[in-house]
PDB file of C-alpha atoms in Angstrom:
ATOM      1  CA  MET U 205     -54.290 185.511 -63.416  1.00  0.00           C
ATOM      2  CA  ILE U 206     -55.777 187.838 -60.833  1.00  0.00           C
ATOM      3  CA  GLY U 207     -53.212 189.702 -58.795  1.00  0.00           C
ATOM      4  CA  THR U 208     -53.260 189.814 -55.019  1.00  0.00           C
ATOM      5  CA  ASN U 209     -54.102 193.522 -55.025  1.00  0.00           C
ATOM      6  CA  VAL U 210     -57.231 192.981 -57.102  1.00  0.00           C
ATOM      7  CA  PHE U 211     -58.306 190.095 -54.865  1.00  0.00           C
ATOM      8  CA  VAL U 212     -57.824 192.186 -51.717  1.00  0.00           C
ATOM      9  CA  ALA U 213     -59.688 195.070 -53.359  1.00  0.00           C
ATOM     10  CA  ALA U 214     -62.611 192.752 -54.129  1.00  0.00           C
ATOM     11  CA  LEU U 215     -62.728 191.755 -50.457  1.00  0.00           C
ATOM     12  CA  ALA U 216     -62.285 195.318 -49.191  1.00  0.00           C
ATOM     13  CA  LEU U 217     -65.112 196.826 -51.242  1.00  0.00           C
ATOM     14  CA  PRO U 218     -68.063 195.117 -49.502  1.00  0.00           C
ATOM     15  CA  LEU U 219     -66.454 195.662 -46.106  1.00  0.00           C
ATOM     16  CA  VAL U 220     -66.061 199.384 -46.777  1.00  0.00           C
ATOM     17  CA  VAL U 221     -69.629 199.612 -48.085  1.00  0.00           C
ATOM     18  CA  ALA U 222     -70.932 197.956 -44.904  1.00  0.00           C
ATOM     19  CA  LEU U 223     -68.944 200.351 -42.712  1.00  0.00           C
ATOM     20  CA  GLY U 224     -69.914 203.273 -44.923  1.00  0.00           C
ATOM     21  CA  THR U 225     -73.585 202.396 -44.570  1.00  0.00           C
ATOM     22  CA  LEU U 226     -73.239 202.578 -40.796  1.00  0.00           C
ATOM     23  CA  ALA U 227     -71.405 205.897 -41.127  1.00  0.00           C
ATOM     24  CA  HIS U 228     -74.123 207.192 -43.508  1.00  0.00           C
ATOM     25  CA  GLU U 229     -76.898 206.431 -41.031  1.00  0.00           C
ATOM     26  CA  GLY U 230     -74.725 207.642 -38.162  1.00  0.00           C
ATOM     27  CA  ALA U 231     -74.349 211.014 -39.891  1.00  0.00           C
ATOM     28  CA  HIS U 232     -78.134 211.336 -40.033  1.00  0.00           C
ATOM     29  CA  ALA U 233     -78.439 210.352 -36.374  1.00  0.00           C
ATOM     30  CA  LEU U 234     -75.664 212.688 -35.217  1.00  0.00           C
ATOM     31  CA  VAL U 235     -77.274 215.766 -36.750  1.00  0.00           C
ATOM     32  CA  LEU U 236     -80.701 214.806 -35.422  1.00  0.00           C
ATOM     33  CA  ARG U 237     -79.276 214.279 -31.934  1.00  0.00           C
ATOM     34  CA  VAL U 238     -77.426 217.609 -31.951  1.00  0.00           C
ATOM     35  CA  GLY U 239     -80.568 219.315 -33.292  1.00  0.00           C
ATOM     36  CA  GLY U 240     -82.721 217.813 -30.541  1.00  0.00           C
ATOM     37  CA  VAL U 241     -84.925 215.728 -32.839  1.00  0.00           C
ATOM     38  CA  ALA U 242     -85.947 212.285 -31.604  1.00  0.00           C
ATOM     39  CA  TYR U 243     -85.231 209.399 -33.971  1.00  0.00           C
ATOM     40  CA  ASP U 244     -85.261 205.624 -34.295  1.00  0.00           C
ATOM     41  CA  VAL U 245     -82.557 203.492 -35.907  1.00  0.00           C
ATOM     42  CA  ALA U 246     -83.503 200.211 -37.588  1.00  0.00           C
ATOM     43  CA  TYR U 247     -81.076 197.695 -39.045  1.00  0.00           C
ATOM     44  CA  LEU U 248     -82.409 195.613 -41.964  1.00  0.00           C
ATOM     45  CA  PRO U 249     -85.912 197.122 -41.684  1.00  0.00           C
ATOM     46  CA  GLY U 250     -88.779 195.397 -43.487  1.00  0.00           C
ATOM     47  CA  ARG U 251     -86.801 192.189 -43.643  1.00  0.00           C
ATOM     48  CA  ALA U 252     -87.864 189.700 -46.323  1.00  0.00           C
ATOM     49  CA  GLU U 253     -87.857 185.923 -45.839  1.00  0.00           C
ATOM     50  CA  GLY U 254     -84.206 185.403 -46.682  1.00  0.00           C
ATOM     51  CA  THR U 255     -81.031 187.233 -45.840  1.00  0.00           C
ATOM     52  CA  VAL U 256     -80.008 187.586 -49.482  1.00  0.00           C
ATOM     53  CA  ALA U 257     -83.392 189.090 -50.369  1.00  0.00           C
ATOM     54  CA  ALA U 258     -83.127 191.454 -47.404  1.00  0.00           C
ATOM     55  CA  LEU U 259     -79.695 192.647 -48.485  1.00  0.00           C
ATOM     56  CA  ALA U 260     -80.670 193.014 -52.140  1.00  0.00           C
ATOM     57  CA  ARG U 261     -84.117 194.597 -51.936  1.00  0.00           C
ATOM     58  CA  ARG U 262     -84.304 196.465 -48.642  1.00  0.00           C
ATOM     59  CA  PRO U 263     -82.261 199.229 -47.065  1.00  0.00           C
ATOM     60  CA  TRP U 264     -79.582 197.902 -44.753  1.00  0.00           C
ATOM     61  CA  ALA U 265     -80.280 200.512 -42.106  1.00  0.00           C
ATOM     62  CA  ALA U 266     -82.632 203.433 -41.637  1.00  0.00           C
ATOM     63  CA  VAL U 267     -82.823 206.428 -39.335  1.00  0.00           C
ATOM     64  CA  ARG U 268     -86.393 207.620 -38.919  1.00  0.00           C
ATOM     65  CA  PRO U 269     -86.858 211.049 -37.335  1.00  0.00           C
ATOM     66  CA  ARG U 270     -89.740 211.457 -34.896  1.00  0.00           C
ATOM     67  CA  PRO U 271     -90.219 215.228 -34.907  1.00  0.00           C
ATOM     68  CA  THR U 272     -92.781 216.959 -32.728  1.00  0.00           C
ATOM     69  CA  GLY U 273     -93.360 219.682 -35.296  1.00  0.00           C
ATOM     70  CA  ARG U 274     -91.688 222.384 -33.210  1.00  0.00           C
ATOM     71  CA  GLU U 275     -88.219 221.792 -34.677  1.00  0.00           C
ATOM     72  CA  PRO U 276     -86.863 224.129 -37.341  1.00  0.00           C
ATOM     73  CA  PRO U 277     -86.965 222.600 -40.844  1.00  0.00           C
ATOM     74  CA  TRP U 278     -83.260 223.296 -41.434  1.00  0.00           C
ATOM     75  CA  VAL U 279     -82.289 220.706 -38.790  1.00  0.00           C
ATOM     76  CA  VAL U 280     -84.201 217.975 -40.627  1.00  0.00           C
ATOM     77  CA  ARG U 281     -82.822 219.158 -43.992  1.00  0.00           C
ATOM     78  CA  LEU U 282     -79.261 219.176 -42.678  1.00  0.00           C
ATOM     79  CA  ALA U 283     -79.706 215.711 -41.185  1.00  0.00           C
ATOM     80  CA  ALA U 284     -81.009 214.376 -44.502  1.00  0.00           C
ATOM     81  CA  LEU U 285     -77.976 215.687 -46.401  1.00  0.00           C
ATOM     82  CA  ALA U 286     -75.374 215.026 -43.666  1.00  0.00           C
ATOM     83  CA  PRO U 287     -73.884 211.937 -45.381  1.00  0.00           C
ATOM     84  CA  LEU U 288     -72.363 214.247 -48.002  1.00  0.00           C
ATOM     85  CA  ALA U 289     -69.771 215.116 -45.345  1.00  0.00           C
ATOM     86  CA  LEU U 290     -68.429 211.565 -45.649  1.00  0.00           C
ATOM     87  CA  ALA U 291     -66.931 212.525 -49.012  1.00  0.00           C
ATOM     88  CA  VAL U 292     -64.670 215.196 -47.504  1.00  0.00           C
ATOM     89  CA  PRO U 293     -61.910 212.834 -46.258  1.00  0.00           C
ATOM     90  CA  ILE U 294     -61.754 210.982 -49.581  1.00  0.00           C
ATOM     91  CA  PHE U 295     -61.549 214.174 -51.626  1.00  0.00           C
ATOM     92  CA  GLY U 296     -58.990 215.535 -49.170  1.00  0.00           C
ATOM     93  CA  ALA U 297     -56.865 212.401 -49.441  1.00  0.00           C
ATOM     94  CA  GLY U 298     -57.145 212.537 -53.234  1.00  0.00           C
ATOM     95  CA  ALA U 299     -56.110 216.185 -53.327  1.00  0.00           C
ATOM     96  CA  ALA U 300     -53.158 215.425 -51.046  1.00  0.00           C
ATOM     97  CA  GLY U 301     -52.002 212.644 -53.375  1.00  0.00           C
ATOM     98  CA  LEU U 302     -52.682 209.865 -50.883  1.00  0.00           C
ATOM     99  CA  LEU U 303     -54.917 207.916 -53.302  1.00  0.00           C
ATOM    100  CA  PRO U 304     -52.697 206.854 -56.195  1.00  0.00           C
ATOM    101  CA  ALA U 305     -54.576 205.607 -59.250  1.00  0.00           C
ATOM    102  CA  ASP U 306     -52.399 202.510 -59.623  1.00  0.00           C
ATOM    103  CA  ARG U 307     -53.487 200.945 -56.286  1.00  0.00           C
ATOM    104  CA  PRO U 308     -56.688 198.873 -56.663  1.00  0.00           C
ATOM    105  CA  VAL U 309     -57.228 198.512 -52.912  1.00  0.00           C
ATOM    106  CA  ALA U 310     -57.135 202.287 -52.361  1.00  0.00           C
ATOM    107  CA  ALA U 311     -59.461 202.784 -55.335  1.00  0.00           C
ATOM    108  CA  ALA U 312     -61.925 200.189 -54.004  1.00  0.00           C
ATOM    109  CA  VAL U 313     -61.935 201.789 -50.554  1.00  0.00           C
ATOM    110  CA  ALA U 314     -62.455 205.259 -52.027  1.00  0.00           C
ATOM    111  CA  ILE U 315     -65.232 204.121 -54.367  1.00  0.00           C
ATOM    112  CA  GLY U 316     -67.053 202.190 -51.642  1.00  0.00           C
ATOM    113  CA  TRP U 317     -66.841 205.073 -49.176  1.00  0.00           C
ATOM    114  CA  LEU U 318     -67.944 207.648 -51.756  1.00  0.00           C
ATOM    115  CA  ALA U 319     -70.907 205.449 -52.696  1.00  0.00           C
ATOM    116  CA  CYS U 320     -72.053 205.641 -49.094  1.00  0.00           C
ATOM    117  CA  ALA U 321     -71.659 209.419 -49.047  1.00  0.00           C
ATOM    118  CA  ILE U 322     -74.391 209.886 -51.654  1.00  0.00           C
ATOM    119  CA  PRO U 323     -77.766 210.709 -50.076  1.00  0.00           C
ATOM    120  CA  SER U 324     -80.508 208.325 -51.132  1.00  0.00           C
ATOM    121  CA  PRO U 325     -83.616 209.469 -53.009  1.00  0.00           C
ATOM    122  CA  ARG U 326     -85.487 209.206 -49.706  1.00  0.00           C
ATOM    123  CA  ASP U 327     -82.893 211.520 -48.113  1.00  0.00           C
ATOM    124  CA  PHE U 328     -83.426 214.097 -50.853  1.00  0.00           C
ATOM    125  CA  SER U 329     -87.179 213.785 -50.432  1.00  0.00           C
ATOM    126  CA  VAL U 330     -86.879 214.516 -46.714  1.00  0.00           C
ATOM    127  CA  ALA U 331     -84.578 217.463 -47.446  1.00  0.00           C
ATOM    128  CA  PHE U 332     -86.966 218.996 -49.971  1.00  0.00           C
ATOM    129  CA  HIS U 333     -90.144 218.291 -47.996  1.00  0.00           C
ATOM    130  CA  ALA U 334     -88.977 218.847 -44.407  1.00  0.00           C
ATOM    131  CA  GLY U 335     -91.668 221.470 -43.855  1.00  0.00           C
ATOM    132  CA  ARG U 336     -94.367 218.982 -44.857  1.00  0.00           C
ATOM    133  CA  LEU U 337     -92.902 216.359 -42.509  1.00  0.00           C
ATOM    134  CA  LEU U 338     -92.949 218.845 -39.630  1.00  0.00           C
ATOM    135  CA  ASP U 339     -96.500 219.973 -40.490  1.00  0.00           C
ATOM    136  CA  GLU U 340     -97.663 216.345 -40.430  1.00  0.00           C
ATOM    137  CA  ALA U 341     -95.927 215.796 -37.087  1.00  0.00           C
ATOM    138  CA  ARG U 342     -97.522 218.969 -35.714  1.00  0.00           C
ATOM    139  CA  GLY U 343    -100.940 217.830 -36.952  1.00  0.00           C
ATOM    140  CA  ALA U 344    -100.505 214.389 -35.403  1.00  0.00           C
ATOM    141  CA  ALA U 345     -99.534 215.962 -32.086  1.00  0.00           C
ATOM    142  CA  VAL U 346    -102.676 218.137 -32.164  1.00  0.00           C
ATOM    143  CA  ARG U 347    -104.915 215.150 -33.004  1.00  0.00           C
ATOM    144  CA  THR U 348    -103.517 213.006 -30.197  1.00  0.00           C
ATOM    145  CA  SER U 349    -103.560 215.748 -27.554  1.00  0.00           C
ATOM    146  CA  ARG U 350    -107.221 216.709 -27.989  1.00  0.00           C
ATOM    147  CA  ALA U 351    -109.634 215.526 -25.323  1.00  0.00           C
ATOM    148  CA  ASP U 352    -112.669 214.801 -27.527  1.00  0.00           C
TER     149      ASP U 352
END
């Protein structure tokens, strides 16, 4: 028989992942805003025909920077890796002994939140190729501002 704690943990995990996804994208947006880089936020971008397909195959949310090319690359790199900061409270609570191993609900919350703190492969790509992104933005600005 499944205990109440395990049942509550099973309900808490998707809720924490949903909130963590918003926090993940919010971390990107916060750094971009502080760094003065324009950005767009999209929820369920590229939506498929059904809701289940959209949740399973597509990102739930996305922050897309719109740089002009004049921004320093470190701002874009920092924004791409900003979700790593979400892990700090969980590791701090674990170090302080506030996350006992025998509590399934606490473990589910910690696991869900830490899963959202991991930058995606796209985030790492932006971090490693921020200079290329800014060069492309600079080139696009030059092409659109010419009076040919």
